[in-house]
Short mmCIF file of C-alpha atoms in Angstrom, two decimals:
data_model
loop_
_atom_site.label_atom_id
_atom_site.label_comp_id
_atom_site.label_asym_id
_atom_site.label_seq_id
_atom_site.Cartn_x
_atom_site.Cartn_y
_atom_site.Cartn_z
CA UNK A 452 -17.59 -46.08 -17.07
CA UNK A 453 -20.40 -44.15 -16.01
CA UNK A 454 -20.96 -40.50 -17.06
CA UNK A 455 -23.53 -37.95 -16.55
CA UNK A 456 -24.60 -35.34 -19.10
CA UNK A 457 -26.82 -32.60 -17.52
CA UNK A 458 -28.99 -30.61 -20.57
CA UNK A 459 -31.40 -27.93 -20.27
CA UNK A 460 -35.16 -28.83 -20.95
CA UNK A 461 -37.73 -26.44 -22.32
CA UNK A 462 -41.14 -27.91 -21.75
CA UNK A 463 -44.31 -26.47 -23.15
CA UNK A 464 -47.35 -25.29 -20.83
CA UNK A 465 -49.11 -28.59 -20.99
CA UNK A 466 -45.68 -30.48 -20.32
CA UNK A 467 -44.72 -28.10 -17.23
CA UNK A 468 -48.40 -29.02 -15.83
CA UNK A 469 -47.58 -32.92 -16.20
CA UNK A 470 -44.23 -32.71 -14.71
CA UNK A 471 -45.71 -30.70 -11.82
CA UNK A 472 -48.22 -33.49 -11.46
CA UNK A 473 -45.37 -35.89 -11.45
CA UNK A 474 -43.25 -33.97 -8.92
CA UNK A 475 -46.29 -33.68 -6.43
CA UNK A 476 -47.01 -37.36 -6.70
CA UNK A 477 -43.49 -38.51 -6.09
CA UNK A 478 -43.13 -35.92 -3.32
CA UNK A 479 -46.47 -37.17 -1.66
CA UNK A 480 -45.34 -40.64 -1.98
CA UNK A 481 -41.73 -39.94 -0.28
CA UNK A 482 -43.37 -38.17 2.52
CA UNK A 483 -46.03 -40.93 2.85
CA UNK A 484 -43.67 -43.72 2.92
CA UNK A 485 -41.07 -41.87 5.20
CA UNK A 486 -43.89 -41.22 7.65
CA UNK A 487 -44.99 -44.90 7.41
CA UNK A 488 -41.31 -46.13 8.13
CA UNK A 489 -41.10 -43.69 11.32
CA UNK A 490 -44.45 -44.95 12.86
CA UNK A 491 -43.82 -48.66 12.16
CA UNK A 492 -40.40 -48.14 13.72
CA UNK A 493 -41.79 -46.31 16.83
CA UNK A 494 -44.60 -48.91 17.34
CA UNK A 495 -42.47 -52.51 16.41
CA UNK A 496 -39.12 -51.27 16.92
CA UNK A 497 -38.42 -52.63 13.36
CA UNK A 498 -37.85 -50.62 10.12
CA UNK A 499 -39.20 -51.03 6.59
CA UNK A 500 -36.83 -51.54 3.61
CA UNK A 501 -37.47 -49.58 0.13
CA UNK A 502 -38.58 -52.96 -1.47
CA UNK A 503 -41.22 -53.55 1.44
CA UNK A 504 -42.97 -50.18 0.89
CA UNK A 505 -42.76 -50.32 -2.85
CA UNK A 506 -45.44 -53.21 -2.42
CA UNK A 507 -48.02 -50.68 -1.12
CA UNK A 508 -48.03 -48.75 -4.31
CA UNK A 509 -50.96 -50.41 -6.21
CA UNK A 510 -53.29 -50.19 -2.97
CA UNK A 511 -52.25 -46.32 -2.83
CA UNK A 512 -53.44 -46.12 -6.50
CA UNK A 513 -56.82 -47.55 -5.65
CA UNK A 514 -57.31 -44.86 -2.70
CA UNK A 515 -55.78 -42.02 -4.69
CA UNK A 516 -56.61 -42.30 -8.40
CA UNK A 517 -54.51 -39.31 -9.21
CA UNK A 518 -51.25 -41.28 -8.55
CA UNK A 519 -52.02 -43.28 -11.78
CA UNK A 520 -51.30 -40.19 -13.78
CA UNK A 521 -47.68 -40.26 -13.02
CA UNK A 522 -45.39 -42.95 -14.71
CA UNK A 523 -45.34 -46.14 -12.43
CA UNK A 524 -41.75 -46.67 -12.39
CA UNK A 525 -41.06 -42.91 -11.15
CA UNK A 526 -43.19 -44.13 -8.28
CA UNK A 527 -41.25 -47.35 -7.61
CA UNK A 528 -37.89 -45.30 -7.69
CA UNK A 529 -39.15 -43.04 -5.06
CA UNK A 530 -39.26 -46.04 -2.48
CA UNK A 531 -36.16 -47.35 -3.73
CA UNK A 532 -34.30 -44.08 -3.15
CA UNK A 533 -35.94 -43.75 0.31
CA UNK A 534 -34.33 -47.15 1.16
CA UNK A 535 -30.98 -45.90 -0.07
CA UNK A 536 -31.36 -42.77 1.88
CA UNK A 537 -31.92 -44.76 5.27
CA UNK A 538 -28.82 -46.96 4.25
CA UNK A 539 -26.52 -43.97 3.78
CA UNK A 540 -27.98 -42.53 7.19
CA UNK A 541 -26.93 -45.83 8.97
CA UNK A 542 -23.57 -46.04 7.32
CA UNK A 543 -23.08 -42.25 8.57
CA UNK A 544 -22.85 -40.98 4.84
CA UNK A 545 -25.54 -38.75 5.18
CA UNK A 546 -28.08 -37.37 7.70
CA UNK A 547 -31.70 -38.77 8.38
CA UNK A 548 -34.18 -38.36 5.64
CA UNK A 549 -36.21 -35.49 5.63
CA UNK A 550 -39.77 -34.60 4.33
CA UNK A 551 -40.06 -32.91 1.12
CA UNK A 552 -41.74 -29.52 0.63
CA UNK A 553 -43.68 -27.94 -2.52
CA UNK A 554 -41.29 -25.02 -2.36
CA UNK A 555 -37.76 -25.37 -3.47
CA UNK A 556 -35.96 -27.86 -6.06
CA UNK A 557 -38.24 -30.77 -7.38
CA UNK A 558 -37.23 -34.10 -9.09
CA UNK A 559 -38.23 -37.22 -10.46
CA UNK A 560 -36.27 -40.19 -11.57
CA UNK A 561 -36.77 -42.38 -14.68
CA UNK A 562 -34.98 -45.63 -14.54
CA UNK A 563 -35.74 -46.47 -18.15
CA UNK A 564 -37.56 -46.16 -21.21
CA UNK A 565 -36.53 -42.44 -22.08
CA UNK A 566 -35.03 -41.69 -25.46
CA UNK A 567 -32.46 -39.15 -26.57
CA UNK A 568 -32.67 -37.32 -29.88
CA UNK A 569 -31.02 -34.45 -31.40
CA UNK A 570 -33.11 -31.74 -30.08
CA UNK A 571 -35.32 -33.52 -27.37
CA UNK A 572 -36.01 -36.10 -24.90
CA UNK A 573 -38.90 -38.56 -24.77
CA UNK A 574 -40.31 -39.14 -21.40
CA UNK A 575 -43.10 -41.46 -20.59
CA UNK A 576 -46.49 -40.02 -19.97
CA UNK A 577 -44.81 -36.40 -20.75
CA UNK A 578 -43.99 -36.69 -24.35
CA UNK A 579 -41.17 -35.12 -26.61
CA UNK A 580 -39.63 -32.15 -24.47
CA UNK A 581 -37.45 -29.74 -26.22
CA UNK A 582 -33.76 -29.94 -25.12
CA UNK A 583 -30.34 -28.45 -25.90
CA UNK A 584 -28.13 -31.43 -26.30
CA UNK A 585 -24.65 -29.66 -25.86
CA UNK A 586 -22.77 -32.78 -25.67
CA UNK A 587 -23.09 -36.19 -27.71
CA UNK A 588 -24.92 -38.92 -25.76
CA UNK A 589 -23.13 -42.06 -26.44
CA UNK A 590 -23.79 -45.33 -24.52
CA UNK A 591 -26.33 -47.02 -22.53
CA UNK A 592 -28.85 -44.99 -20.60
CA UNK A 593 -29.12 -46.02 -17.01
CA UNK A 594 -31.31 -43.40 -15.29
CA UNK A 595 -32.60 -39.90 -16.21
CA UNK A 596 -33.44 -37.34 -13.47
CA UNK A 597 -35.47 -34.55 -14.19
CA UNK A 598 -35.55 -31.61 -12.04
CA UNK A 599 -36.84 -27.89 -11.68
CA UNK A 600 -34.82 -25.25 -9.69
CA UNK A 601 -36.32 -22.28 -7.79
CA UNK A 602 -35.93 -20.37 -10.91
CA UNK A 603 -38.40 -22.58 -12.82
CA UNK A 604 -35.52 -23.85 -15.10
CA UNK A 605 -35.89 -27.64 -15.91
CA UNK A 606 -32.82 -29.95 -16.52
CA UNK A 607 -32.39 -33.63 -17.12
CA UNK A 608 -29.26 -35.48 -15.71
CA UNK A 609 -28.56 -38.59 -17.98
CA UNK A 610 -26.55 -41.12 -16.47
CA UNK A 611 -25.13 -43.44 -18.99
CA UNK A 612 -22.71 -46.36 -19.45
CA UNK A 613 -20.39 -45.73 -22.34
CA UNK A 614 -18.87 -49.16 -22.33
CA UNK A 615 -15.28 -48.02 -21.65
CA UNK A 616 -13.01 -49.37 -18.92
CA UNK A 617 -11.80 -47.14 -16.24
CA UNK A 618 -8.12 -45.73 -17.39
CA UNK A 619 -5.34 -47.13 -15.18
CA UNK A 620 -3.81 -44.54 -12.93
CA UNK A 621 -0.07 -43.60 -13.50
CA UNK A 622 2.41 -41.30 -11.62
CA UNK A 623 4.62 -40.68 -14.67
CA UNK A 624 4.22 -36.86 -15.35
CA UNK A 625 4.15 -33.68 -13.68
CA UNK A 626 3.13 -33.39 -9.80
CA UNK A 627 1.60 -30.42 -8.47
CA UNK A 628 0.65 -29.18 -4.83
CA UNK A 629 -2.05 -26.90 -4.45
CA UNK A 630 -2.73 -24.85 -1.34
CA UNK A 631 -5.93 -23.13 -0.89
CA UNK A 632 -6.81 -19.67 0.20
CA UNK A 633 -9.02 -16.74 0.72
CA UNK A 634 -7.03 -13.77 -0.76
CA UNK A 635 -5.75 -16.22 -3.45
CA UNK A 636 -8.05 -19.01 -4.42
CA UNK A 637 -5.33 -21.52 -5.18
CA UNK A 638 -1.48 -21.43 -4.95
CA UNK A 639 0.36 -24.16 -6.99
CA UNK A 640 3.74 -25.56 -6.18
CA UNK A 641 5.21 -23.96 -9.36
CA UNK A 642 4.46 -20.54 -8.08
CA UNK A 643 0.99 -19.95 -10.06
CA UNK A 644 -1.53 -17.91 -7.97
CA UNK A 645 -5.13 -17.60 -8.80
CA UNK A 646 -7.11 -14.77 -7.69
CA UNK A 647 -10.49 -15.50 -5.71
CA UNK A 648 -13.08 -14.15 -7.73
CA UNK A 649 -15.30 -13.08 -4.92
CA UNK A 650 -18.27 -13.66 -6.89
CA UNK A 651 -20.86 -12.99 -4.03
CA UNK A 652 -19.61 -9.49 -3.50
CA UNK A 653 -20.28 -8.67 -6.93
CA UNK A 654 -24.00 -9.56 -6.69
CA UNK A 655 -24.34 -9.02 -2.86
CA UNK A 656 -26.02 -5.43 -3.11
CA UNK A 657 -28.60 -6.79 -5.67
CA UNK A 658 -29.06 -9.78 -3.80
CA UNK A 659 -29.65 -7.49 -0.42
CA UNK A 660 -32.27 -5.58 -2.43
CA UNK A 661 -34.27 -8.47 -3.60
CA UNK A 662 -34.20 -10.23 -0.09
CA UNK A 663 -35.65 -6.78 1.51
CA UNK A 664 -38.49 -6.46 -1.12
CA UNK A 665 -39.03 -10.35 -0.24
CA UNK A 666 -39.28 -9.79 3.48
CA UNK A 667 -42.01 -6.95 2.91
CA UNK A 668 -44.54 -9.20 1.22
CA UNK A 669 -47.28 -10.89 2.90
CA UNK A 670 -46.85 -14.32 3.50
CA UNK A 671 -49.08 -16.48 1.20
CA UNK A 672 -49.67 -13.59 -1.42
CA UNK A 673 -48.94 -14.13 -4.93
CA UNK A 674 -46.50 -11.17 -4.83
CA UNK A 675 -44.41 -12.90 -2.23
CA UNK A 676 -44.20 -15.88 -4.77
CA UNK A 677 -43.01 -13.31 -7.32
CA UNK A 678 -40.39 -11.91 -4.97
CA UNK A 679 -39.25 -15.14 -3.98
CA UNK A 680 -38.40 -16.13 -7.67
CA UNK A 681 -36.58 -12.95 -8.01
CA UNK A 682 -34.37 -13.62 -5.14
CA UNK A 683 -33.83 -17.30 -6.83
CA UNK A 684 -32.70 -15.92 -9.99
CA UNK A 685 -30.09 -13.89 -8.31
CA UNK A 686 -28.77 -16.84 -6.17
CA UNK A 687 -28.78 -18.94 -9.52
CA UNK A 688 -26.62 -16.33 -11.27
CA UNK A 689 -24.20 -16.47 -8.41
CA UNK A 690 -24.17 -20.22 -8.36
CA UNK A 691 -23.42 -20.22 -12.15
CA UNK A 692 -20.72 -17.96 -11.95
CA UNK A 693 -19.11 -19.78 -9.23
CA UNK A 694 -19.50 -23.08 -11.22
CA UNK A 695 -17.95 -21.65 -14.19
CA UNK A 696 -14.89 -20.48 -12.41
CA UNK A 697 -14.41 -23.63 -10.55
CA UNK A 698 -15.04 -25.98 -13.73
CA UNK A 699 -12.68 -23.77 -15.72
CA UNK A 700 -9.71 -23.75 -13.28
CA UNK A 701 -9.92 -27.60 -12.25
CA UNK A 702 -10.06 -28.64 -15.90
CA UNK A 703 -6.91 -26.42 -16.64
CA UNK A 704 -5.10 -28.20 -13.70
CA UNK A 705 -6.32 -31.53 -14.44
CA UNK A 706 -4.93 -31.29 -18.13
CA UNK A 707 -1.77 -29.87 -17.24
CA UNK A 708 -0.54 -32.25 -14.37
CA UNK A 709 -0.65 -35.99 -13.73
CA UNK A 710 -0.51 -36.07 -9.89
CA UNK A 711 -2.52 -33.56 -7.87
CA UNK A 712 -2.06 -32.92 -4.12
CA UNK A 713 -4.48 -30.84 -1.95
CA UNK A 714 -4.89 -30.42 1.72
CA UNK A 715 -7.77 -32.33 3.58
CA UNK A 716 -9.38 -29.24 4.95
CA UNK A 717 -11.77 -28.99 7.88
CA UNK A 718 -14.17 -26.76 6.24
CA UNK A 719 -16.92 -27.47 8.52
CA UNK A 720 -14.88 -26.62 11.55
CA UNK A 721 -13.40 -23.51 9.75
CA UNK A 722 -17.02 -22.01 9.37
CA UNK A 723 -17.24 -21.51 13.17
CA UNK A 724 -14.86 -18.69 12.57
CA UNK A 725 -17.74 -15.90 12.41
CA UNK A 726 -15.17 -13.47 10.98
CA UNK A 727 -14.23 -15.85 8.04
CA UNK A 728 -17.44 -17.92 7.82
CA UNK A 729 -18.94 -15.80 5.00
CA UNK A 730 -15.66 -15.81 2.93
CA UNK A 731 -15.21 -19.67 3.21
CA UNK A 732 -18.68 -20.28 2.45
CA UNK A 733 -18.58 -18.35 -0.88
CA UNK A 734 -15.28 -19.58 -2.15
CA UNK A 735 -16.15 -23.08 -2.70
CA UNK A 736 -13.26 -25.08 -1.61
CA UNK A 737 -15.03 -28.54 -1.23
CA UNK A 738 -16.94 -28.37 -4.56
CA UNK A 739 -13.46 -27.36 -6.20
CA UNK A 740 -11.79 -30.22 -4.70
CA UNK A 741 -14.69 -32.59 -5.69
CA UNK A 742 -14.25 -31.38 -9.31
CA UNK A 743 -10.70 -32.34 -9.18
CA UNK A 744 -11.07 -35.68 -7.93
CA UNK A 745 -13.64 -37.06 -10.42
CA UNK A 746 -11.98 -35.23 -13.32
CA UNK A 747 -8.73 -36.81 -12.44
CA UNK A 748 -10.48 -40.24 -12.26
CA UNK A 749 -11.75 -40.17 -15.65
CA UNK A 750 -8.33 -39.14 -17.04
CA UNK A 751 -6.60 -41.91 -15.45
CA UNK A 752 -4.70 -39.35 -13.01
CA UNK A 753 -4.00 -39.19 -9.31
CA UNK A 754 -5.86 -37.10 -7.03
CA UNK A 755 -4.47 -37.10 -3.31
CA UNK A 756 -5.36 -35.41 -0.25
CA UNK A 757 -2.73 -34.74 2.67
CA UNK A 758 -3.69 -34.90 6.17
CA UNK A 759 -4.90 -31.56 7.55
CA UNK A 760 -2.46 -31.71 10.55
CA UNK A 761 0.63 -31.94 8.06
CA UNK A 762 2.59 -28.73 8.94
CA UNK A 763 2.87 -27.47 5.28
CA UNK A 764 3.35 -23.85 6.04
CA UNK A 765 5.42 -23.99 9.06
CA UNK A 766 8.20 -26.30 7.26
CA UNK A 767 11.10 -25.02 5.08
CA UNK A 768 10.96 -27.10 1.97
CA UNK A 769 14.72 -26.78 1.54
CA UNK A 770 16.07 -27.93 4.79
CA UNK A 771 12.77 -29.05 6.37
CA UNK A 772 13.40 -26.88 9.49
CA UNK A 773 10.04 -26.64 11.43
CA UNK A 774 9.11 -23.31 13.18
CA UNK A 775 7.32 -23.37 16.19
CA UNK A 776 4.47 -20.73 15.52
CA UNK A 777 3.41 -18.78 12.29
CA UNK A 778 0.46 -16.79 12.67
CA UNK A 779 -1.88 -16.24 9.74
CA UNK A 780 -0.96 -12.68 9.19
CA UNK A 781 2.74 -13.79 8.39
CA UNK A 782 2.64 -14.10 4.65
CA UNK A 783 6.44 -14.11 4.16
CA UNK A 784 8.96 -15.59 6.61
CA UNK A 785 12.79 -16.53 6.63
CA UNK A 786 14.09 -19.88 7.54
CA UNK A 787 16.58 -19.68 10.46
CA UNK A 788 18.54 -22.51 9.45
CA UNK A 789 19.13 -21.88 5.91
CA UNK A 790 18.10 -18.45 5.48
CA UNK A 791 15.75 -19.15 2.62
CA UNK A 792 13.00 -16.57 2.12
CA UNK A 793 9.51 -18.20 1.85
CA UNK A 794 6.29 -17.12 0.63
CA UNK A 795 4.06 -18.77 3.13
CA UNK A 796 1.45 -20.14 0.54
CA UNK A 797 4.05 -21.10 -2.25
CA UNK A 798 5.94 -22.89 0.28
CA UNK A 799 2.91 -24.66 1.85
CA UNK A 800 2.07 -26.14 -1.71
CA UNK A 801 5.66 -27.47 -2.46
CA UNK A 802 5.44 -29.14 1.07
CA UNK A 803 2.07 -30.63 0.13
CA UNK A 804 3.43 -31.87 -3.26
CA UNK A 805 6.32 -33.48 -1.74
CA UNK A 806 4.29 -35.26 0.94
CA UNK A 807 1.92 -36.47 -1.61
CA UNK A 808 4.66 -37.84 -3.69
CA UNK A 809 6.11 -39.72 -0.53
CA UNK A 810 2.96 -41.18 0.28
CA UNK A 811 2.81 -42.62 -3.33
CA UNK A 812 6.20 -43.82 -3.32
CA UNK A 813 6.19 -45.36 0.03
CA UNK A 814 4.02 -48.23 -0.95
CA UNK A 815 2.02 -48.23 2.21
CA UNK A 816 -0.03 -45.03 1.80
CA UNK A 817 0.77 -44.05 5.33
CA UNK A 818 0.48 -40.31 6.21
CA UNK A 819 2.94 -38.31 7.92
CA UNK A 820 0.53 -37.12 10.63
CA UNK A 821 -1.85 -39.48 12.73
CA UNK A 822 -4.71 -36.96 14.36
CA UNK A 823 -5.76 -39.75 16.63
CA UNK A 824 -2.46 -39.48 18.42
CA UNK A 825 -1.93 -36.86 21.02
CA UNK A 826 1.06 -34.92 20.32
CA UNK A 827 3.73 -34.16 23.01
CA UNK A 828 4.79 -30.63 23.95
CA UNK A 829 8.52 -31.03 23.97
CA UNK A 830 8.38 -32.46 20.28
CA UNK A 831 10.70 -34.79 18.91
CA UNK A 832 13.59 -34.94 16.13
CA UNK A 833 12.30 -35.45 12.79
CA UNK A 834 13.35 -38.30 10.49
CA UNK A 835 13.53 -37.85 6.64
CA UNK A 836 12.94 -39.70 3.88
CA UNK A 837 14.71 -39.54 0.20
CA UNK A 838 13.07 -40.58 -2.97
CA UNK A 839 13.11 -39.97 -6.40
CA UNK A 840 10.31 -39.41 -9.14
CA UNK A 841 11.77 -39.27 -12.83
CA UNK A 842 15.05 -37.58 -12.59
CA UNK A 843 14.11 -35.17 -9.68
CA UNK A 844 15.16 -36.13 -6.07
CA UNK A 845 12.93 -35.00 -3.02
CA UNK A 846 13.57 -35.10 0.58
CA UNK A 847 10.53 -34.83 2.96
CA UNK A 848 9.87 -35.31 6.64
CA UNK A 849 8.51 -38.77 7.50
CA UNK A 850 7.37 -38.05 10.89
#
């Protein structure tokens, strides 16, 4: 099974210069090959693959001798990565490949010949770079990606194969539904509520001050570069705090549960609401769901997303009665049929859990709602499905 270990690097001055040369060479080669692919397509109507542009590297080394200072396999990997980027674009997994710039995050990839020791990494043509190996690196190293962020911090992402098989998934255990929100970051089906840390608000004043100082600096000046690094350090602090919160919460949820059910949110569409866009942007729902998914897969647990059109908030989890309208400002409501008092978010998380269990036990994986089918205004009578997980019986709407 493939795993990634990310470690912090501390190169000396000479190694920083060598890495800067390698970053620049790989960036220049990426831009050159991308421009060549674009021009070839305009002139001939046919594109070039990553393997085809890789063949021109020897000729480029003769024309530009400084390319020979960079490890050859790093240059070859640039061409292959560019080919993968185009494949992702054509298969609609990513946007069209863009040109790379000197300012911002820089990275190079070593496909082999990297050695990991207790306190350093040995990189070809760079040497032994001091590192903090906080986790035992066990297995065959596949690739090592060295990167530098805007705060001049160096990292190495080590992709390795530990030789173990992926654990099989099982539904035996505790199931939990999670409803994501803004006032409370996460509300679980067992009634637990995790507050939104609102990390950006804590650093917003400092960030605003640093950005104002940056805006006053003359473009192209050394002082502007220094001011930009100060802004990057504040943004890095915000990112680290958010990542720390999301990692700890996702790890706790995965450790305590076997089946994890969340709602498939349209975050991009929700960002169009200018009143909530800033709050949604800083909360990190998408990153949290990604963490839950890969951590659950590693542990052999089940991560499931319920369709966003499933009426989790408007359905009573006791009698399955569905109300017609439930505005966002209504946080508590009472069911007209069974007179059960509901907390809107807790009720939604319970319905998400029940719907996820229904999908798992149905054997087909069919979802309750189909967004491609238009809905009638008159509505229709709901049918129900009853199933049992362990010793607990659940009754949920099947349509």
